[in-house]
């Protein structure tokens, strides 16, 4: 059994779906395929959600129509004429019913978000599975909401691997077809409420599936040659890294490299399942592999830019010593708003934290005030991490304008700077 994951960019148009089918056709043995929402559908559904939540039903319907039109183009490209599979039509009806007939106040923002945004993956996998069948590759479609049991932490749910294991094993065993297709990114609580596991989380879904099914490998198909030592849109002279250890990969992902979701590595490392990052435009390229032991250690600096950061500076009003006693308090507040902390630096009475931008910033600041802290913050920040940095990087980046803070070990240089300083 192999597990393949196709991200939004790889199925953003009909050609990509056709390509997926050819890759599936060319793979021997059983195959479990995890698919994300097509192209930028998740963002489009976030707009549907916003309008729905604000009670602007008309706007929500218009935003939903854009999603429908976008998929209609892909469907037409695949079938050569307008085509709407019954199961896809059913999904559209279900979504429309939610946004036109439900009362937003009846559930939390997060719960509605998951209900609505999950349609991206439900639609994409239905189209992919229908198309595989049409192309003569028998496929079985799973509804991962019946497979992955998660916590009820909406928008950031955790998959309960133990209780999901028998469900996935059984579903794959029962499927007659060689190829099984399932949604990335989504699951459900024990009560059956739809959940999502965090933006870009499909990689993690694929890793968990690989773990449960004892896959021989997991491959993430992307629109790049493999893993590069920097995002070519942001840095010059980037080049390809053929092999990485699980540890390299986890550090990279944690620093914000967009290549794989940070949670992906652990389940694979635990069962020593290799993870391939493959180029779907040219499947014959070797891609990059992440595994326990590698023959060619990374020999170049890796640059990772994490955007949309906020730099918080927190001080206790009474100048009480910030360490031990109050650190736990600070993190508890951040955790309760699910703030993602990426860097911490502290002095005797202050603590600076770099967090992902969040819609709860005002609430977080308010909580800190209540707990007796003064807070200052800068939004529009970004975090640059350079692993294996050289002296030149210090001059070029650390001493540049717009830098608010640096942190440096022998191997890693981290810089918090104002966005768009270059
Ligand atoms: N479709 C979701 C997102 O765009 C999940 C994923 O792509 O992995 O965040
Ligand atoms: Mg996506």
Short mmCIF file of C-alpha atoms and ligand atoms in Angstrom, two decimals:
data_model
loop_
_atom_site.label_atom_id
_atom_site.label_comp_id
_atom_site.label_asym_id
_atom_site.label_seq_id
_atom_site.Cartn_x
_atom_site.Cartn_y
_atom_site.Cartn_z
CA UNK A 1 0.00 0.00 0.00
CA UNK A 2 1.22 3.44 -0.94
CA UNK A 3 -0.28 6.74 0.11
CA UNK A 4 -0.31 9.70 -2.27
CA UNK A 5 -1.36 13.19 -1.40
CA UNK A 6 -2.32 15.77 -4.00
CA UNK A 7 -2.48 19.36 -2.81
CA UNK A 8 -4.72 22.13 -4.09
CA UNK A 9 -2.19 23.40 -6.64
CA UNK A 10 -1.81 19.98 -8.24
CA UNK A 11 -5.54 19.66 -8.92
CA UNK A 12 -6.29 23.31 -9.64
CA UNK A 13 -7.37 22.60 -13.20
CA UNK A 14 -8.55 19.73 -15.39
CA UNK A 15 -5.01 18.95 -16.58
CA UNK A 16 -3.93 18.38 -12.99
CA UNK A 17 -6.74 15.90 -12.32
CA UNK A 18 -5.88 14.07 -15.55
CA UNK A 19 -2.29 13.99 -14.42
CA UNK A 20 -3.33 12.54 -11.06
CA UNK A 21 -5.20 9.79 -12.91
CA UNK A 22 -2.14 8.96 -15.00
CA UNK A 23 0.06 8.82 -11.92
CA UNK A 24 -2.47 6.50 -10.25
CA UNK A 25 -2.64 4.35 -13.39
CA UNK A 26 1.13 4.07 -13.46
CA UNK A 27 1.40 2.98 -9.82
CA UNK A 28 1.23 -0.71 -9.05
CA UNK A 29 -0.60 -2.20 -6.10
CA UNK A 30 -3.10 -0.65 -3.78
CA UNK A 31 -3.15 3.07 -3.48
CA UNK A 32 -4.71 5.43 -0.98
CA UNK A 33 -5.08 8.95 -2.36
CA UNK A 34 -5.64 11.97 -0.14
CA UNK A 35 -6.79 15.09 -1.97
CA UNK A 36 -7.06 18.74 -0.85
CA UNK A 37 -9.57 21.27 -2.05
CA UNK A 38 -8.90 22.35 -5.64
CA UNK A 39 -6.81 25.48 -6.17
CA UNK A 40 -7.83 28.30 -3.87
CA UNK A 41 -11.21 26.81 -2.96
CA UNK A 42 -10.53 26.85 0.78
CA UNK A 43 -9.95 30.61 0.65
CA UNK A 44 -13.10 31.04 -1.41
CA UNK A 45 -15.08 29.04 1.14
CA UNK A 46 -13.63 31.16 3.92
CA UNK A 47 -15.28 34.11 2.18
CA UNK A 48 -18.57 32.20 2.05
CA UNK A 49 -18.16 31.57 5.77
CA UNK A 50 -17.46 35.25 6.57
CA UNK A 51 -20.58 36.43 4.74
CA UNK A 52 -22.70 33.71 6.28
CA UNK A 53 -21.42 34.53 9.75
CA UNK A 54 -22.14 38.23 9.27
CA UNK A 55 -25.67 37.36 8.19
CA UNK A 56 -25.13 38.57 4.62
CA UNK A 57 -26.86 35.63 2.97
CA UNK A 58 -26.96 37.15 -0.51
CA UNK A 59 -23.21 37.69 -0.48
CA UNK A 60 -22.63 34.17 0.81
CA UNK A 61 -24.67 32.77 -2.08
CA UNK A 62 -22.69 34.82 -4.60
CA UNK A 63 -19.41 33.66 -3.06
CA UNK A 64 -20.63 30.07 -3.20
CA UNK A 65 -21.57 30.48 -6.86
CA UNK A 66 -17.93 31.32 -7.61
CA UNK A 67 -16.93 27.99 -6.09
CA UNK A 68 -19.56 26.21 -8.19
CA UNK A 69 -18.45 27.97 -11.39
CA UNK A 70 -14.82 27.22 -10.76
CA UNK A 71 -15.52 23.50 -10.39
CA UNK A 72 -17.82 23.58 -13.42
CA UNK A 73 -14.84 24.68 -15.53
CA UNK A 74 -12.75 21.81 -14.22
CA UNK A 75 -15.57 19.31 -14.77
CA UNK A 76 -16.08 20.54 -18.30
CA UNK A 77 -12.36 20.28 -18.97
CA UNK A 78 -12.37 16.69 -17.76
CA UNK A 79 -15.48 15.43 -19.55
CA UNK A 80 -15.15 17.62 -22.61
CA UNK A 81 -18.65 19.01 -22.05
CA UNK A 82 -20.61 20.47 -19.14
CA UNK A 83 -21.01 17.72 -16.60
CA UNK A 84 -22.32 17.72 -13.03
CA UNK A 85 -22.08 14.38 -11.22
CA UNK A 86 -25.10 13.68 -9.00
CA UNK A 87 -22.92 13.46 -5.89
CA UNK A 88 -21.39 16.86 -6.56
CA UNK A 89 -24.82 18.38 -7.11
CA UNK A 90 -25.85 16.89 -3.76
CA UNK A 91 -22.95 18.64 -2.05
CA UNK A 92 -23.86 21.99 -3.60
CA UNK A 93 -27.43 21.58 -2.37
CA UNK A 94 -26.26 20.74 1.10
CA UNK A 95 -23.96 23.75 1.26
CA UNK A 96 -26.58 26.09 -0.10
CA UNK A 97 -29.04 24.86 2.47
CA UNK A 98 -26.58 25.57 5.26
CA UNK A 99 -25.82 29.11 4.17
CA UNK A 100 -29.39 30.10 3.37
CA UNK A 101 -31.37 28.33 6.08
CA UNK A 102 -29.14 28.11 9.14
CA UNK A 103 -28.92 30.57 11.94
CA UNK A 104 -25.24 31.44 12.45
CA UNK A 105 -25.84 32.09 16.15
CA UNK A 106 -26.75 28.45 16.73
CA UNK A 107 -23.11 27.32 16.76
CA UNK A 108 -19.67 28.82 17.34
CA UNK A 109 -17.75 30.54 14.56
CA UNK A 110 -15.23 27.72 14.56
CA UNK A 111 -17.84 25.00 14.23
CA UNK A 112 -19.52 26.72 11.27
CA UNK A 113 -16.16 27.33 9.70
CA UNK A 114 -15.44 23.61 9.65
CA UNK A 115 -18.90 22.72 8.36
CA UNK A 116 -18.59 25.14 5.46
CA UNK A 117 -14.92 25.01 4.56
CA UNK A 118 -14.87 21.18 4.51
CA UNK A 119 -16.96 21.28 1.33
CA UNK A 120 -13.78 22.11 -0.60
CA UNK A 121 -12.36 18.67 0.07
CA UNK A 122 -15.73 16.93 -0.24
CA UNK A 123 -16.20 18.40 -3.72
CA UNK A 124 -12.64 17.80 -4.90
CA UNK A 125 -12.51 14.15 -3.85
CA UNK A 126 -15.91 13.43 -5.36
CA UNK A 127 -14.77 14.89 -8.68
CA UNK A 128 -11.46 13.01 -8.53
CA UNK A 129 -13.11 9.71 -7.71
CA UNK A 130 -15.74 10.14 -10.44
CA UNK A 131 -13.08 11.04 -12.94
CA UNK A 132 -10.87 8.07 -12.02
CA UNK A 133 -13.82 5.76 -12.66
CA UNK A 134 -14.54 7.54 -15.93
CA UNK A 135 -10.88 7.09 -16.93
CA UNK A 136 -11.13 3.36 -16.23
CA UNK A 137 -9.33 3.39 -12.88
CA UNK A 138 -11.77 1.88 -10.41
CA UNK A 139 -11.82 4.00 -7.28
CA UNK A 140 -13.65 3.92 -4.00
CA UNK A 141 -14.49 7.22 -2.30
CA UNK A 142 -14.36 7.44 1.48
CA UNK A 143 -15.97 10.13 3.58
CA UNK A 144 -13.14 10.81 6.01
CA UNK A 145 -15.64 12.27 8.47
CA UNK A 146 -16.60 8.67 9.14
CA UNK A 147 -13.00 7.56 9.39
CA UNK A 148 -10.94 10.16 11.23
CA UNK A 149 -12.33 10.68 14.67
CA UNK A 150 -11.08 13.98 16.08
CA UNK A 151 -11.23 16.15 19.16
CA UNK A 152 -13.84 18.90 19.12
CA UNK A 153 -11.31 21.66 18.87
CA UNK A 154 -12.84 23.08 15.71
CA UNK A 155 -10.44 24.50 13.08
CA UNK A 156 -7.52 22.82 14.84
CA UNK A 157 -8.80 19.36 15.70
CA UNK A 158 -6.54 16.48 16.60
CA UNK A 159 -7.00 13.12 14.95
CA UNK A 160 -7.43 10.34 17.49
CA UNK A 161 -5.24 7.77 15.81
CA UNK A 162 -6.14 4.89 18.10
CA UNK A 163 -9.87 5.06 17.52
CA UNK A 164 -9.48 5.95 13.84
CA UNK A 165 -7.29 2.91 13.14
CA UNK A 166 -9.95 0.16 12.99
CA UNK A 167 -12.25 2.40 10.96
CA UNK A 168 -9.69 3.15 8.27
CA UNK A 169 -8.35 -0.40 8.11
CA UNK A 170 -11.81 -1.83 7.75
CA UNK A 171 -12.92 0.70 5.12
CA UNK A 172 -9.84 0.04 2.99
CA UNK A 173 -10.22 -3.73 3.36
CA UNK A 174 -13.87 -3.61 2.34
CA UNK A 175 -13.23 -1.45 -0.70
CA UNK A 176 -13.17 -3.65 -3.80
CA UNK A 177 -11.27 -1.16 -5.90
CA UNK A 178 -7.50 -0.88 -6.11
CA UNK A 179 -7.58 2.86 -5.52
CA UNK A 180 -9.19 4.45 -2.48
CA UNK A 181 -9.75 8.23 -2.36
CA UNK A 182 -10.28 10.29 0.78
CA UNK A 183 -10.33 13.95 1.82
CA UNK A 184 -7.39 15.56 3.50
CA UNK A 185 -7.94 18.17 6.20
CA UNK A 186 -11.27 16.93 7.57
CA UNK A 187 -12.67 14.57 10.17
CA UNK A 188 -15.50 14.54 12.67
CA UNK A 189 -16.11 14.41 16.38
CA UNK A 190 -17.67 11.43 18.08
CA UNK A 191 -21.00 13.25 17.85
CA UNK A 192 -20.55 13.54 14.10
CA UNK A 193 -19.76 17.27 13.87
CA UNK A 194 -17.41 18.03 10.98
CA UNK A 195 -13.96 19.24 12.01
CA UNK A 196 -10.85 20.48 10.21
CA UNK A 197 -7.32 19.97 11.42
CA UNK A 198 -5.71 23.30 10.52
CA UNK A 199 -4.95 25.06 7.22
CA UNK A 200 -2.71 23.06 4.92
CA UNK A 201 -3.40 20.03 7.09
CA UNK A 202 -3.89 17.49 4.29
CA UNK A 203 -0.27 16.41 4.53
CA UNK A 204 -0.98 15.38 8.07
CA UNK A 205 -4.07 13.44 6.99
CA UNK A 206 -1.89 11.56 4.50
CA UNK A 207 0.75 10.86 7.13
CA UNK A 208 -1.83 9.50 9.56
CA UNK A 209 -3.32 7.32 6.82
CA UNK A 210 0.18 6.06 6.00
CA UNK A 211 0.81 5.29 9.65
CA UNK A 212 -2.45 3.42 10.16
CA UNK A 213 -2.16 1.45 6.93
CA UNK A 214 1.55 0.67 7.46
CA UNK A 215 2.22 2.16 4.05
CA UNK A 216 5.50 1.40 2.33
CA UNK A 217 5.78 5.13 1.59
CA UNK A 218 3.86 8.38 1.56
CA UNK A 219 4.30 10.76 -1.39
CA UNK A 220 3.25 14.38 -1.53
CA UNK A 221 2.81 15.48 -5.15
CA UNK A 222 3.61 19.13 -5.67
CA UNK A 223 4.26 21.66 -8.38
CA UNK A 224 7.97 21.83 -7.53
CA UNK A 225 10.95 19.65 -8.33
CA UNK A 226 11.32 18.62 -4.70
CA UNK A 227 12.31 20.40 -1.50
CA UNK A 228 14.35 23.53 -2.15
CA UNK A 229 16.57 25.43 0.29
CA UNK A 230 14.32 28.48 0.02
CA UNK A 231 11.12 29.66 -1.59
CA UNK A 232 12.07 30.70 -5.15
CA UNK A 233 9.44 33.47 -4.95
CA UNK A 234 11.34 35.00 -2.05
CA UNK A 235 15.01 34.14 -2.43
CA UNK A 236 17.47 34.00 -5.29
CA UNK A 237 19.70 31.07 -6.18
CA UNK A 238 17.71 28.39 -4.46
CA UNK A 239 18.50 24.79 -5.19
CA UNK A 240 17.10 21.36 -4.63
CA UNK A 241 17.77 19.12 -1.60
CA UNK A 242 17.61 15.41 -2.49
CA UNK A 243 17.52 13.95 1.02
CA UNK A 244 16.52 15.11 4.48
CA UNK A 245 16.26 13.40 7.83
CA UNK A 246 12.99 13.46 9.76
CA UNK A 247 14.67 15.90 12.12
CA UNK A 248 15.70 18.26 9.30
CA UNK A 249 12.18 18.16 7.96
CA UNK A 250 10.47 18.82 11.27
CA UNK A 251 12.72 21.81 11.93
CA UNK A 252 12.08 23.17 8.47
CA UNK A 253 8.35 22.77 8.70
CA UNK A 254 8.25 24.29 12.15
CA UNK A 255 10.10 27.38 10.95
CA UNK A 256 7.42 27.93 8.36
CA UNK A 257 8.70 26.20 5.22
CA UNK A 258 5.54 25.76 3.19
CA UNK A 259 6.65 22.46 1.83
CA UNK A 260 5.06 20.18 4.42
CA UNK A 261 2.77 20.64 7.37
CA UNK A 262 4.72 20.48 10.65
CA UNK A 263 2.59 17.68 12.09
CA UNK A 264 3.30 15.38 9.15
CA UNK A 265 6.65 14.02 10.25
CA UNK A 266 5.89 12.47 13.62
CA UNK A 267 3.62 9.61 12.53
CA UNK A 268 5.97 8.75 9.68
CA UNK A 269 9.06 8.89 11.86
CA UNK A 270 7.35 6.66 14.42
CA UNK A 271 6.99 3.90 11.84
CA UNK A 272 10.01 4.79 9.74
CA UNK A 273 7.88 5.37 6.67
CA UNK A 274 9.74 7.39 4.02
CA UNK A 275 8.10 10.58 2.80
CA UNK A 276 8.65 11.60 -0.81
CA UNK A 277 8.04 15.07 -2.15
CA UNK A 278 7.46 14.47 -5.84
CA UNK A 279 6.96 16.69 -8.85
CA UNK A 280 3.58 16.00 -10.41
CA UNK A 281 4.47 17.84 -13.62
CA UNK A 282 7.35 15.47 -14.15
CA UNK A 283 6.87 12.27 -12.16
CA UNK A 284 10.09 10.78 -13.50
CA UNK A 285 12.15 13.27 -11.46
CA UNK A 286 13.45 11.74 -8.22
CA UNK A 287 12.01 14.47 -5.94
CA UNK A 288 13.17 14.69 -2.34
CA UNK A 289 12.98 11.98 0.27
CA UNK A 290 12.67 12.38 4.02
CA UNK A 291 13.74 9.37 6.04
CA UNK A 292 15.63 8.20 9.11
CA UNK A 293 19.12 7.95 7.66
CA UNK A 294 20.44 9.82 4.67
CA UNK A 295 23.59 9.47 2.60
CA UNK A 296 23.95 13.11 1.58
CA UNK A 297 23.60 15.55 4.49
CA UNK A 298 22.31 19.02 3.66
CA UNK A 299 25.26 21.17 2.64
CA UNK A 300 23.67 24.57 2.11
CA UNK A 301 21.89 27.17 4.21
CA UNK A 302 18.13 26.93 4.26
CA UNK A 303 16.07 30.13 4.29
CA UNK A 304 12.53 30.12 5.54
CA UNK A 305 10.23 33.11 5.70
CA UNK A 306 7.12 32.99 7.84
CA UNK A 307 4.77 35.84 7.12
CA UNK A 308 1.82 37.33 9.01
CA UNK A 309 3.49 37.46 12.39
CA UNK A 310 2.83 39.62 15.42
CA UNK A 311 5.54 40.58 17.86
CA UNK A 312 4.16 40.87 21.39
CA UNK A 313 6.09 42.42 24.28
CA UNK A 314 4.69 41.60 27.66
CA UNK A 315 5.66 43.09 31.03
CA UNK A 316 4.11 42.60 34.43
CA UNK A 317 2.71 45.95 35.60
CA UNK A 318 4.15 45.57 39.07
CA UNK A 319 7.62 44.69 37.77
CA UNK A 320 7.42 41.30 39.40
CA UNK A 321 9.96 38.86 38.12
CA UNK A 322 8.54 37.44 34.93
CA UNK A 323 10.11 34.03 34.88
CA UNK A 324 8.74 30.82 36.31
CA UNK A 325 5.75 32.21 38.19
CA UNK A 326 4.25 34.11 35.33
CA UNK A 327 5.44 32.32 32.24
CA UNK A 328 2.86 29.60 32.63
CA UNK A 329 0.19 32.26 32.94
CA UNK A 330 1.29 33.94 29.72
CA UNK A 331 1.24 30.71 27.76
CA UNK A 332 -2.09 29.70 29.20
CA UNK A 333 -3.68 32.85 27.87
CA UNK A 334 -2.12 32.35 24.45
CA UNK A 335 -3.16 28.71 24.38
CA UNK A 336 -6.74 29.55 25.23
CA UNK A 337 -6.91 31.62 22.02
CA UNK A 338 -4.96 29.00 20.08
CA UNK A 339 -2.22 31.48 19.33
CA UNK A 340 0.72 29.79 17.65
CA UNK A 341 3.98 30.88 19.23
CA UNK A 342 7.09 30.73 17.06
CA UNK A 343 9.76 32.48 19.05
CA UNK A 344 10.26 33.52 22.65
CA UNK A 345 12.85 35.84 24.10
CA UNK A 346 12.84 37.01 27.68
CA UNK A 347 14.70 39.35 29.98
CA UNK A 348 14.32 39.97 33.71
CA UNK A 349 10.92 41.55 33.51
CA UNK A 350 9.75 41.26 29.96
CA UNK A 351 8.96 38.65 27.45
CA UNK A 352 8.79 38.99 23.68
CA UNK A 353 6.84 36.49 21.65
CA UNK A 354 6.36 36.07 17.95
CA UNK A 355 2.94 34.63 17.15
CA UNK A 356 0.90 34.00 14.02
CA UNK A 357 -1.55 36.79 13.33
CA UNK A 358 -4.87 35.98 14.90
CA UNK A 359 -8.39 37.32 14.81
CA UNK A 360 -8.34 37.27 18.62
CA UNK A 361 -5.54 39.81 19.10
CA UNK A 362 -7.78 42.29 20.93
CA UNK A 363 -9.08 39.59 23.23
CA UNK A 364 -5.58 38.33 23.96
CA UNK A 365 -4.34 41.83 24.81
CA UNK A 366 -7.37 42.33 27.04
CA UNK A 367 -6.69 39.07 28.90
CA UNK A 368 -3.11 40.12 29.50
CA UNK A 369 -4.28 43.43 30.89
CA UNK A 370 -6.67 41.66 33.22
CA UNK A 371 -3.85 39.45 34.43
CA UNK A 372 -1.75 42.52 35.27
CA UNK A 373 0.55 42.73 32.26
CA UNK A 374 1.23 45.63 29.96
CA UNK A 375 1.36 44.61 26.34
CA UNK A 376 2.79 46.25 23.27
CA UNK A 377 2.59 44.71 19.87
CA UNK A 378 3.68 45.15 16.28
CA UNK A 379 1.69 43.49 13.56
CA UNK A 380 2.90 43.22 9.94
CA UNK A 381 5.96 41.34 11.02
CA UNK A 382 7.66 38.33 9.50
CA UNK A 383 10.03 35.74 10.85
CA UNK A 384 13.07 34.78 8.81
CA UNK A 385 14.90 31.61 9.83
CA UNK A 386 18.25 30.69 8.33
CA UNK A 387 19.52 27.23 9.18
CA UNK A 388 23.23 26.80 8.61
CA UNK A 389 23.73 30.54 8.21
CA UNK A 390 26.98 32.16 7.10
CA UNK A 391 28.64 35.40 8.18
CA UNK A 392 27.30 37.13 5.07
CA UNK A 393 23.78 36.40 6.23
CA UNK A 394 24.42 38.39 9.39
CA UNK A 395 25.32 41.44 7.35
CA UNK A 396 22.67 40.94 4.72
CA UNK A 397 19.77 40.13 7.01
CA UNK A 398 20.47 40.60 10.73
CA UNK A 399 21.95 44.07 10.37
CA UNK A 400 19.46 45.24 7.79
CA UNK A 401 16.84 47.88 8.32
CA UNK A 402 13.48 46.94 9.75
CA UNK A 403 14.86 44.22 12.02
CA UNK A 404 13.17 44.23 15.42
CA UNK A 405 14.81 41.26 17.03
CA UNK A 406 17.31 38.51 16.30
CA UNK A 407 18.05 35.22 17.95
CA UNK A 408 21.03 33.16 17.10
CA UNK A 409 22.58 29.83 17.93
CA UNK A 410 25.60 28.26 16.32
CA UNK A 411 23.50 26.84 13.53
CA UNK A 412 20.35 28.88 13.34
CA UNK A 413 19.74 32.58 12.85
CA UNK A 414 16.24 33.92 13.42
CA UNK A 415 15.14 37.42 12.59
CA UNK A 416 11.90 39.21 13.25
CA UNK A 417 11.48 42.09 10.86
CA UNK A 418 8.87 44.37 9.43
CA UNK A 419 7.18 42.89 6.36
CA UNK A 420 8.46 44.06 2.96
CA UNK A 421 11.70 45.55 4.14
CA UNK A 422 13.84 44.43 1.24
N1 LIG B 1 -7.56 22.80 1.66
C1 LIG B 1 -6.96 23.05 2.95
C2 LIG B 1 -6.20 24.36 2.90
O1 LIG B 1 -6.07 24.95 1.84
C3 LIG B 1 -6.10 21.93 3.41
C4 LIG B 1 -4.87 21.66 2.60
O2 LIG B 1 -4.73 22.17 1.50
O3 LIG B 1 -4.02 20.91 3.05
O4 LIG B 1 -5.74 24.78 3.91
MG1 LIG B 2 -4.88 23.78 0.08
#
